[in-house]
XYZ file of C-alpha atoms in Angstrom:
747
model
C -2.418 41.030 55.736
C -2.008 43.077 52.552
C 1.130 42.426 50.515
C 2.484 45.910 51.206
C 2.172 45.260 54.978
C 4.556 42.303 54.953
C 7.097 42.516 57.800
C 10.725 43.228 57.181
C 13.440 40.634 57.711
C 14.519 42.447 60.881
C 10.977 42.336 62.284
C 10.632 38.634 61.552
C 13.972 37.916 63.182
C 13.068 39.999 66.258
C 9.677 38.277 66.655
C 11.157 34.773 66.472
C 10.809 32.895 69.757
C 12.463 29.524 70.372
C 10.566 26.936 72.379
C 13.593 26.858 74.678
C 15.038 29.503 76.957
C 18.768 29.837 77.428
C 19.933 30.523 80.981
C 23.213 32.406 80.945
C 25.792 32.781 83.661
C 26.915 36.212 84.794
C 29.814 35.792 82.347
C 27.387 35.290 79.443
C 27.991 31.545 79.120
C 25.039 29.223 78.518
C 24.637 27.071 81.633
C 21.227 25.589 80.817
C 18.789 25.251 77.936
C 15.246 24.652 79.138
C 12.087 24.077 77.121
C 9.419 26.617 78.003
C 6.885 26.217 75.142
C 5.137 22.850 75.081
C 3.061 23.612 71.963
C 5.927 23.571 69.455
C 9.545 22.397 69.200
C 11.513 25.329 67.877
C 15.262 25.742 68.309
C 17.424 28.821 68.059
C 17.443 31.041 64.976
C 20.220 29.777 62.697
C 21.979 32.284 60.387
C 22.303 31.059 56.810
C 26.075 31.014 57.121
C 25.687 28.397 59.889
C 23.554 26.105 57.738
C 25.266 23.199 55.993
C 25.970 23.948 52.265
C 24.604 20.483 51.536
C 21.257 21.401 53.103
C 21.031 24.699 51.230
C 21.687 22.858 47.970
C 19.228 20.056 48.773
C 16.465 22.487 49.649
C 16.850 24.543 46.482
C 17.013 21.439 44.264
C 13.951 19.985 45.971
C 11.717 23.036 46.318
C 12.814 25.766 43.919
C 15.547 25.047 41.354
C 15.436 28.566 39.893
C 15.306 30.268 43.312
C 18.254 32.564 42.536
C 16.894 33.445 39.042
C 13.231 34.390 39.424
C 11.685 37.410 41.159
C 9.654 35.528 43.738
C 7.408 33.632 41.282
C 8.698 30.991 38.871
C 6.455 31.758 35.885
C 8.004 28.985 33.836
C 7.117 26.417 36.481
C 3.669 27.978 36.888
C 2.996 27.640 33.157
C 4.138 24.025 33.174
C 1.905 23.297 36.151
C -1.098 24.962 34.493
C -0.520 23.015 31.243
C -0.206 19.777 33.178
C -3.439 20.433 35.037
C -5.190 21.115 31.739
C -4.157 17.720 30.379
C -4.446 15.941 33.780
C -0.718 15.360 33.870
C 1.193 15.113 37.136
C 3.828 17.854 37.350
C 5.983 19.460 40.020
C 4.214 22.241 41.968
C 4.913 25.849 41.031
C 5.107 27.201 44.594
C 8.523 28.794 45.154
C 10.439 29.110 48.409
C 9.531 32.803 48.458
C 5.832 32.011 48.004
C 5.977 29.411 50.784
C 7.653 31.955 53.066
C 4.862 34.426 52.324
C 2.388 31.760 53.444
C 4.349 31.196 56.630
C 4.343 34.928 57.399
C 0.623 35.380 56.786
C -1.853 32.688 57.805
C -4.416 33.989 55.253
C -2.317 32.490 52.457
C -1.591 29.140 54.043
C -2.901 26.061 52.326
C -5.968 24.482 53.911
C -7.229 20.892 53.722
C -8.798 21.493 50.308
C -5.881 23.468 48.888
C -5.628 27.222 48.316
C -8.438 29.224 46.759
C -7.890 31.426 43.742
C -7.854 34.520 45.973
C -5.243 32.930 48.230
C -3.045 31.999 45.275
C -3.224 35.511 43.867
C -2.417 37.083 47.258
C 0.476 34.694 47.774
C 1.857 35.475 44.307
C 1.767 39.227 44.876
C 3.281 38.866 48.364
C 6.133 36.738 47.024
C 7.080 39.410 44.509
C 6.980 42.092 47.208
C 9.191 39.951 49.443
C 11.679 39.401 46.649
C 11.969 43.155 46.083
C 12.369 44.027 49.783
C 14.408 41.100 51.014
C 17.698 39.675 49.817
C 17.755 36.079 48.592
C 19.903 34.952 51.519
C 17.428 36.503 53.962
C 14.510 34.726 52.302
C 16.274 31.351 52.417
C 17.403 31.901 56.009
C 13.938 32.857 57.249
C 12.372 29.938 55.380
C 14.759 27.428 56.959
C 13.970 28.769 60.423
C 10.180 28.984 60.032
C 9.231 25.965 57.914
C 7.493 23.052 59.732
C 9.371 19.807 59.253
C 7.730 16.975 61.143
C 5.270 16.651 64.008
C 5.971 19.518 66.434
C 9.377 20.394 64.947
C 9.649 23.808 63.328
C 12.861 25.186 61.869
C 16.120 23.568 60.893
C 17.713 23.818 64.347
C 15.006 21.719 66.002
C 15.051 19.205 63.127
C 18.814 18.717 62.964
C 19.208 18.417 66.739
C 16.225 16.098 67.163
C 16.700 13.679 64.254
C 20.455 13.863 63.739
C 21.788 14.985 67.112
C 23.911 17.782 65.678
C 23.833 21.437 64.737
C 22.606 22.518 61.300
C 26.107 23.315 60.055
C 27.130 19.657 60.406
C 24.527 18.013 58.146
C 25.987 15.849 55.361
C 24.438 15.068 51.959
C 22.349 12.150 53.193
C 20.972 14.047 56.196
C 20.337 17.111 54.039
C 18.358 15.012 51.556
C 16.131 13.647 54.341
C 15.575 17.156 55.713
C 14.622 18.496 52.270
C 12.244 15.568 51.734
C 10.436 16.369 54.982
C 9.621 19.887 53.731
C 7.443 18.432 50.979
C 5.896 15.655 53.108
C 6.388 16.437 56.814
C 4.254 13.658 58.276
C 4.564 11.013 55.570
C 5.475 7.426 56.322
C 9.237 6.759 56.617
C 9.222 4.775 53.367
C 7.770 7.704 51.381
C 10.195 10.148 53.030
C 13.086 7.859 52.125
C 11.861 7.571 48.532
C 11.651 11.334 48.221
C 15.088 11.751 49.876
C 16.616 9.279 47.431
C 15.462 11.446 44.517
C 16.881 14.587 46.151
C 20.197 12.842 46.801
C 20.391 11.763 43.129
C 19.857 15.364 42.036
C 22.628 16.463 44.378
C 25.017 13.857 42.992
C 24.242 14.851 39.375
C 24.786 18.572 39.709
C 27.651 20.036 37.628
C 31.143 19.695 39.063
C 30.253 16.768 41.347
C 31.620 13.303 40.737
C 28.315 11.611 41.447
C 28.419 8.292 43.213
C 25.749 5.655 43.018
C 22.925 6.289 45.510
C 22.000 3.287 47.650
C 18.298 3.861 48.232
C 17.900 0.745 50.383
C 20.530 1.988 52.812
C 18.940 5.432 52.760
C 15.600 3.824 53.628
C 17.099 2.226 56.754
C 18.841 5.462 57.675
C 15.651 7.512 57.268
C 13.556 5.112 59.344
C 16.073 5.229 62.191
C 16.394 9.015 62.044
C 12.636 9.604 62.175
C 12.449 7.557 65.379
C 15.251 9.444 67.127
C 14.642 12.178 69.692
C 18.106 13.477 70.543
C 16.991 17.021 71.328
C 16.344 16.835 75.066
C 13.942 19.219 76.741
C 16.727 20.376 79.030
C 20.471 20.419 78.648
C 23.263 21.973 80.690
C 24.828 22.051 84.144
C 22.068 23.872 86.075
C 18.654 22.311 85.293
C 17.134 22.736 88.750
C 18.303 26.316 89.105
C 16.901 27.164 85.656
C 13.457 25.880 86.571
C 13.517 27.714 89.895
C 14.608 30.967 88.236
C 11.849 30.850 85.625
C 9.205 30.002 88.241
C 10.270 32.906 90.416
C 10.854 35.467 87.679
C 8.114 34.764 85.147
C 4.897 34.053 86.996
C 1.259 34.237 85.935
C 1.896 33.391 82.286
C 4.436 36.158 81.677
C 6.328 35.796 78.400
C 9.697 34.128 78.860
C 12.524 35.753 76.885
C 14.885 33.836 74.657
C 17.839 34.431 76.968
C 17.991 35.145 80.696
C 21.177 36.202 82.433
C 21.453 34.781 85.955
C 23.719 35.231 88.969
C 25.449 31.866 88.517
C 29.176 31.617 88.032
C 29.700 29.063 85.273
C 33.165 27.829 86.374
C 31.979 27.512 89.981
C 28.785 25.700 88.927
C 30.759 23.127 86.939
C 33.308 22.665 89.721
C 30.614 22.191 92.387
C 28.820 19.611 90.240
C 32.040 17.714 89.471
C 33.138 17.775 93.124
C 29.807 16.393 94.292
C 29.778 13.630 91.702
C 33.366 12.648 92.409
C 32.768 12.404 96.147
C 29.543 10.420 95.712
C 31.417 7.936 93.524
C 33.811 7.450 96.434
C 30.823 6.838 98.739
C 29.103 4.446 96.340
C 29.775 1.458 98.594
C 28.033 3.200 101.497
C 24.606 3.451 99.883
C 24.797 7.154 98.992
C 23.713 8.349 95.560
C 22.221 11.840 95.935
C 23.528 15.231 96.951
C 23.163 18.976 96.514
C 25.393 22.054 96.710
C 24.416 25.709 97.131
C 26.803 28.690 97.122
C 25.637 32.179 98.141
C 27.263 35.586 98.124
C 27.068 36.900 101.681
C 26.765 40.589 100.840
C 24.216 40.421 98.019
C 22.395 37.130 98.542
C 23.102 36.158 94.941
C 23.060 32.449 94.132
C 26.491 31.640 92.682
C 26.088 27.860 92.308
C 23.075 25.553 92.536
C 23.563 21.802 92.097
C 20.222 20.129 92.725
C 21.239 16.481 92.231
C 24.092 14.176 91.365
C 22.773 13.803 87.817
C 23.420 10.407 86.236
C 24.481 8.936 89.579
C 20.948 9.372 90.902
C 17.811 7.374 90.238
C 15.834 10.551 90.969
C 17.868 13.156 89.120
C 14.801 15.328 88.474
C 14.285 15.850 92.217
C 15.797 19.160 93.291
C 17.525 18.420 96.594
C 18.176 22.142 97.116
C 14.408 22.580 97.562
C 13.533 19.163 99.024
C 12.435 19.063 102.661
C 14.912 17.054 104.750
C 15.751 16.802 108.448
C 18.705 19.130 109.157
C 20.015 17.323 112.253
C 22.537 19.295 114.293
C 22.746 22.180 111.820
C 19.985 23.939 113.800
C 22.103 24.073 116.966
C 23.924 27.328 116.049
C 20.597 29.167 115.943
C 19.509 27.658 119.266
C 22.678 28.651 121.095
C 22.636 32.030 119.375
C 19.134 32.655 120.718
C 20.121 31.512 124.219
C 23.149 33.840 124.193
C 21.088 36.749 122.850
C 18.508 36.199 125.612
C 21.352 36.129 128.188
C 20.437 32.630 129.283
C 23.905 31.349 128.415
C 27.339 32.606 127.462
C 30.024 30.918 125.378
C 31.768 29.981 128.640
C 28.672 28.809 130.540
C 28.876 25.222 131.739
C 26.199 22.799 130.576
C 25.973 19.180 131.611
C 26.410 16.428 129.073
C 24.892 13.546 131.004
C 21.856 11.243 130.766
C 18.607 13.215 130.658
C 14.950 12.255 130.715
C 12.303 14.701 129.550
C 8.677 13.884 130.207
C 6.424 14.707 127.258
C 2.834 13.938 126.354
C 3.943 10.905 124.315
C 6.396 9.507 126.878
C 9.965 10.064 127.992
C 12.304 11.858 125.601
C 15.822 10.540 126.276
C 18.352 12.276 124.038
C 21.776 10.765 123.564
C 24.996 11.764 121.882
C 25.957 10.199 118.594
C 28.863 8.248 120.152
C 26.676 7.142 123.113
C 29.178 8.717 125.479
C 28.758 11.671 127.823
C 31.408 14.324 128.372
C 30.190 15.627 131.733
C 30.303 19.368 132.328
C 31.425 21.297 129.236
C 31.287 24.903 128.142
C 28.776 26.097 125.562
C 31.709 26.639 123.197
C 32.626 22.969 123.422
C 29.023 21.778 123.356
C 28.259 23.610 120.102
C 31.577 23.090 118.302
C 31.687 19.385 119.248
C 27.963 19.027 118.430
C 26.874 17.415 121.699
C 23.182 16.521 121.680
C 22.202 16.468 125.347
C 23.436 20.025 126.116
C 21.461 21.257 123.088
C 18.277 19.669 124.425
C 18.933 21.182 127.872
C 19.364 24.558 126.176
C 16.044 24.173 124.358
C 14.384 23.440 127.708
C 15.505 26.924 128.768
C 14.562 28.632 125.485
C 11.341 26.579 124.960
C 10.369 24.951 121.635
C 7.838 27.663 120.770
C 10.361 30.485 121.150
C 12.963 28.569 119.129
C 10.351 27.874 116.469
C 9.720 31.615 116.146
C 13.456 32.253 115.869
C 13.791 29.734 113.045
C 10.855 31.325 111.255
C 12.507 34.739 111.472
C 15.595 33.213 109.853
C 13.472 32.166 106.875
C 13.115 28.458 107.665
C 9.647 27.307 106.500
C 8.492 25.027 109.322
C 5.055 23.644 108.616
C 4.191 22.753 112.241
C 4.435 24.691 115.503
C 7.031 24.268 118.227
C 4.873 21.984 120.383
C 4.545 19.569 117.471
C 8.305 18.990 117.343
C 8.925 19.314 121.066
C 12.452 19.063 122.426
C 13.659 17.057 119.429
C 13.626 20.385 117.546
C 17.027 21.061 119.137
C 18.405 18.105 117.168
C 16.801 19.056 113.859
C 13.660 16.930 113.733
C 11.883 19.530 111.566
C 12.238 19.317 107.784
C 13.792 22.249 105.918
C 15.217 22.800 102.406
C 18.930 23.307 101.835
C 18.050 26.617 100.144
C 16.565 28.174 103.280
C 18.994 26.518 105.687
C 22.006 27.898 103.807
C 20.471 31.359 103.695
C 19.857 31.158 107.457
C 23.584 30.490 107.936
C 24.216 33.469 105.649
C 22.269 35.518 108.207
C 24.862 34.515 110.804
C 27.605 35.610 108.400
C 25.863 38.990 108.109
C 25.687 39.638 111.832
C 22.209 38.216 112.395
C 20.621 40.059 109.449
C 18.343 38.266 106.983
C 17.632 39.109 103.343
C 16.003 37.112 100.519
C 18.083 35.349 97.897
C 18.697 36.828 94.441
C 18.856 34.862 91.168
C 18.975 37.745 88.657
C 21.773 40.322 88.526
C 20.812 43.620 90.103
C 22.532 46.710 91.403
C 19.964 47.196 94.146
C 21.223 46.665 97.662
C 19.603 43.823 99.613
C 17.000 44.787 102.210
C 18.346 43.307 105.450
C 16.130 42.597 108.449
C 17.696 42.033 111.905
C 16.608 38.603 113.167
C 19.288 37.788 115.754
C 21.466 39.897 118.034
C 24.631 40.741 116.086
C 26.767 40.014 119.137
C 25.270 36.554 119.554
C 25.743 35.860 115.827
C 29.408 36.839 116.102
C 29.947 34.566 119.113
C 28.333 31.633 117.314
C 30.566 32.220 114.295
C 33.620 32.435 116.541
C 32.700 29.088 118.119
C 32.078 27.348 114.782
C 35.472 28.534 113.510
C 37.299 27.203 116.591
C 39.157 24.028 115.639
C 40.247 23.366 119.214
C 36.669 23.523 120.498
C 35.471 20.939 117.974
C 38.413 18.609 118.637
C 36.485 16.449 121.150
C 34.294 15.142 118.361
C 36.127 15.851 115.109
C 39.787 15.844 116.148
C 42.300 18.605 115.528
C 42.980 17.797 111.878
C 39.556 17.202 110.374
C 38.372 18.150 106.894
C 36.520 21.069 108.509
C 39.798 22.857 109.236
C 40.442 25.182 106.283
C 43.638 27.178 105.699
C 41.569 30.372 105.740
C 38.968 31.676 108.194
C 35.674 29.807 108.001
C 32.876 28.694 110.306
C 31.040 25.439 109.679
C 28.497 23.084 111.234
C 27.735 19.497 110.266
C 24.580 17.530 110.911
C 23.214 14.004 110.576
C 19.521 13.211 110.721
C 17.413 10.251 111.735
C 18.849 6.828 110.834
C 21.661 8.468 108.822
C 19.214 9.521 106.120
C 20.699 13.004 105.676
C 24.162 14.413 106.152
C 24.899 18.137 106.029
C 27.745 20.624 106.104
C 26.861 24.322 106.085
C 29.259 27.151 106.760
C 30.588 30.499 105.678
C 33.736 32.474 105.022
C 34.204 36.222 104.828
C 32.423 36.422 101.472
C 30.609 33.151 100.776
C 28.167 30.738 102.413
C 28.200 27.129 101.196
C 25.650 24.440 101.997
C 26.013 20.755 101.098
C 23.633 17.836 101.588
C 24.221 14.165 100.792
C 21.866 11.245 101.218
C 19.249 9.443 99.148
C 16.213 11.014 97.527
C 14.331 7.820 98.383
C 14.966 8.379 102.096
C 17.085 5.225 102.399
C 19.704 5.273 105.149
C 23.388 5.680 104.392
C 25.926 3.195 105.713
C 28.826 4.297 107.890
C 28.726 7.967 106.885
C 29.756 10.484 109.538
C 29.718 14.260 109.796
C 33.187 14.497 108.286
C 32.925 11.786 105.617
C 29.567 12.710 104.058
C 28.920 16.311 103.092
C 31.947 17.947 104.736
C 34.556 16.937 102.108
C 32.466 18.523 99.361
C 31.989 21.658 101.466
C 35.735 21.944 102.069
C 36.544 21.368 98.386
C 34.122 24.038 97.174
C 35.319 26.480 99.826
C 38.909 25.812 98.776
C 38.024 26.568 95.150
C 36.363 29.850 96.141
C 39.391 30.954 98.130
C 42.153 29.647 95.885
C 43.165 33.235 95.157
C 40.913 35.132 97.539
C 41.623 35.605 101.266
C 39.053 35.194 104.030
C 39.606 37.250 107.157
C 37.846 36.819 110.517
C 34.901 39.206 111.003
C 35.240 42.280 113.140
C 33.472 42.026 116.502
C 30.328 44.194 116.641
C 30.225 47.249 118.833
C 29.596 46.569 122.513
C 30.938 43.027 122.577
C 33.106 42.276 125.609
C 36.247 40.138 125.568
C 37.018 38.758 129.017
C 39.572 36.297 130.472
C 37.917 33.243 132.018
C 39.041 30.168 133.885
C 37.180 27.041 134.879
C 36.874 25.278 138.193
C 37.928 21.681 138.841
C 35.985 18.741 137.512
C 34.901 17.819 141.029
C 34.055 14.283 142.139
C 34.647 12.235 145.279
C 38.328 13.057 145.469
C 39.487 9.527 144.571
C 40.072 10.346 140.928
C 43.427 11.701 139.823
C 41.637 14.125 137.545
C 39.222 15.460 140.173
C 41.306 18.565 140.776
C 41.932 19.353 137.115
C 40.019 22.277 135.580
C 37.072 21.405 133.367
C 38.596 23.325 130.450
C 41.727 25.378 129.886
C 41.687 29.060 130.732
C 41.068 31.374 127.784
C 39.759 34.723 126.656
C 36.071 34.573 125.825
C 33.491 36.823 124.146
C 30.455 38.035 126.104
C 27.322 40.070 125.574
C 27.794 43.080 127.918
C 26.645 42.326 131.438
C 27.060 38.545 131.186
C 30.824 38.322 131.617
C 32.429 36.645 134.625
C 35.914 35.400 135.387
C 35.357 31.948 136.909
C 33.021 29.159 135.828
C 32.813 26.248 138.257
C 30.400 23.599 139.516
C 29.826 23.474 143.253
C 27.802 20.965 145.303
C 26.198 19.228 142.352
C 24.784 15.769 142.856
C 25.664 13.614 139.862
C 22.846 11.869 138.134
C 20.248 11.971 135.442
C 18.286 15.147 134.856
C 14.532 14.696 134.809
C 12.610 17.471 133.096
C 8.850 17.774 132.814
C 7.148 19.089 129.712
C 6.677 22.350 131.555
C 10.408 22.787 131.937
C 10.664 21.972 135.680
C 13.809 20.109 136.693
C 14.799 17.911 139.578
C 18.013 16.102 140.312
C 17.920 12.323 140.595
C 20.675 10.591 142.545
C 22.997 8.658 140.311
C 23.968 6.148 143.005
C 21.450 4.085 145.001
C 21.172 5.081 148.645
C 21.128 2.787 151.689
C 17.650 3.943 152.758
C 15.972 2.770 149.581
C 14.974 -0.560 151.167
C 15.044 -3.974 149.455
C 16.534 -4.382 146.006
C 14.227 -2.903 143.388
C 14.295 -1.377 139.923
C 14.940 2.360 139.904
C 15.024 2.847 136.127
C 12.799 2.537 134.212
C 9.766 3.350 136.330
C 6.749 1.060 136.087
C 4.351 2.204 133.343
C 6.925 4.372 131.590
C 6.473 5.040 127.873
C 9.865 5.587 126.254
C 10.077 7.351 122.875
C 13.135 6.573 120.763
C 15.047 9.637 119.609
C 14.138 10.141 115.914
C 17.440 11.922 115.262
C 19.813 9.166 116.386
C 20.267 5.813 114.625
C 18.443 3.088 116.634
C 21.616 1.065 117.247
C 23.225 4.125 118.826
C 20.598 4.475 121.589
C 20.713 2.765 124.980
C 18.332 2.692 127.933
C 19.915 2.720 131.367
C 18.601 -0.071 133.619
C 19.429 0.665 137.274
C 18.780 -1.234 140.519
C 18.401 0.418 143.945
C 20.491 -1.930 146.103
C 24.110 -2.666 145.279
C 24.443 -4.843 148.413
C 22.504 -7.729 146.899
C 25.140 -10.088 145.443
C 25.057 -11.067 141.794
C 22.027 -9.089 140.665
C 20.739 -10.175 137.261
C 18.198 -8.857 134.753
C 15.597 -10.628 132.648
C 13.756 -8.961 129.767
C 10.525 -10.631 128.679
C 11.638 -13.829 130.404
C 15.069 -13.996 128.757
C 18.400 -13.360 130.531
C 19.719 -9.903 129.730
C 22.794 -9.283 131.901
C 24.214 -8.848 135.404
C 25.053 -5.926 137.643
C 23.278 -3.062 139.340
C 23.525 -0.938 136.192
C 23.058 -2.158 132.620
C 22.817 -0.494 129.177
C 20.077 -1.968 126.961
C 19.269 -1.346 123.299
C 15.600 -0.194 123.291
C 13.351 -2.610 121.439
C 9.980 -1.230 120.245
C 7.043 -2.860 122.004
C 5.729 -3.614 125.489
C 8.232 -5.237 127.828
C 8.426 -6.888 131.237
C 11.698 -6.268 133.094
C 12.630 -8.431 136.083
C 15.404 -8.014 138.670
C 16.515 -11.401 140.095
C 19.105 -12.582 142.609
C 21.717 -15.307 142.278
C 19.134 -18.042 142.942
C 16.782 -16.688 140.258
C 14.329 -15.239 142.779
C 12.449 -12.265 141.315
C 13.165 -9.200 143.457
C 11.224 -6.607 141.447
C 9.219 -6.338 138.209
C 8.287 -3.359 136.056
C 6.412 -3.077 132.797
C 7.099 -0.352 130.256
C 6.674 0.421 126.569
C 9.127 1.562 123.890
C 7.786 3.540 120.944
C 9.530 4.882 117.874
C 11.707 3.640 115.029
C 11.654 -0.029 114.118
C 14.591 -2.352 113.566
C 15.823 -4.485 110.726
C 14.089 -7.853 110.238
C 15.901 -10.685 111.960
C 17.543 -8.523 114.600
C 17.783 -9.961 118.104
C 16.497 -7.939 121.065
C 19.324 -6.491 123.084
C 21.760 -6.446 120.175
C 22.635 -3.672 117.726
C 20.518 -3.480 114.589
C 21.148 -1.778 111.271
C 19.226 1.427 110.542
C 16.407 1.126 108.073
């Protein structure tokens, strides 16, 4: 570069690129600093006014004492250096700050391993004089401080001061300034040589006019310098949104695109901080229950903008770098709203349809699938509204039998859930969330419900463009699902009437718990926002005694409350064509001996219907009670619940000989029971033996499934074996030391 082609100060400042990128909130506040250039450690450009006066003084005294007097070249120093070289005397170099800056701006004038050539020295001298004429002294000193290499990969005073001293450049004291100035002359020297050089600079600073110079303790400075050169306080990432920052840069700047110094995002800084603090506070309260990780995501319903993204619990986690917003986890019951929505849209069910919550056996290629409710109790006949709001498992599986796993798999894919396997792979357990999905996509799928069954991608950069919505679910079905999930009375059977899910404003929410209590979720929406929360352990370890309302739900409710502290949330308007119809329910039925047999199954109410599916009365007539047996092809048959007199001698009805029983992967092992049933109640004092050991008495017995191959015997009062069956239990294991037939802790 010719001297006349030297860039202006403004051009140099504009071309400066930090090694870090600042992620800004929509308000312009820095929410994350993230290193994006691994080749160099360069901080932000620091104006001279923000540089410590001590450092400015130390640098001038060390590198160029007549900086403010000469015109770019210190001819007096150059003459002294030339005279010293002639007589082989060691003198201070004649290179000025301006000359060094010229070398930094043009690589042709930089010093090589053997020093500069005569041509290089002449070019550097001319360039320094041109710089001095075109630039002000303060601009020269400012640019030099920001461009000069200090040590190792550190370039510029911001990177140096933050790395070695853990502070901004304006806070450097005399001792720190002396060390910084010494590193300019010998960037990669041993700590002892840097300390020796710094001691000389500090003496010069103490002896300058007007300063009451104190004695310089070089030994103490040596210790200080050694410690400083070993420090690395300038972290690669700093802020309240590290996971979001990495996701934003990956999505926005692909294929090696240049990353700008600052990027404005869609995050709300106050909301981001509040969500992070709320998550951490709640996880501290759950510390005794083996829970250390969590994640929070907040979306704007109308635009799809990400308003808050908390990927981990930070210091509370042993895997804080893992982004739980993107991690694949089992969603548990949070998939049920989409299943019922599909069944309603396909006119297979209505919100008032009665589904049976009773023992069910589903024959699959790998054995019997026997879903159970979390509390191991069955509610009998319930409406779809109750089944979904109270999160009953067996009705959901029965619904999936009608919809089929493949069709439900396609529905989930349309909602943006990235399922890696097909519907047959998951089978009927897909109704209970056996597939793994990220919180990011699950929350956006719930946002589709908030938008009347319309899906659009998420947005992380501010834009005025309207989102491109794609219909993925009947708007009427989406409305009905939202109405159910906002119904506190409908969820009372499981959660009570005063649970944390009941907000003072309109909201719809669904909780979920996955296999062995490894994941707990709460995802829901209000008029304007959708919030998703996950808690668990990044390691996959099970939580202890964490329920749907004690895990993620409190964080969800707290964040929702913050969003609506001064903002109302009104119920959505029903879509066109939806029918509201009064319904009543028939009696519970039974043998007439029960006092409750004549009571209605549920209270009369007004219900929402897809046109053509409405009816006034929902009742069960002539239904034989018992377990439902369903083949993999979806065929059903009713099994009698009570043994009949024509069944012959006492024998084992359940399980059938040769049965392979698969434990439900979505229910903790200690919460599952296998029903053992004999065919003859007339035989007195029936007893059961499992693998030769007494198990219990009675015609019906509940047994905790124990993985392995088992021999079950039915014996009479004298110990005579009446019947024997052999079967196998496959699935989750149990804790070491557990006793067969007793509850075991989840792994």
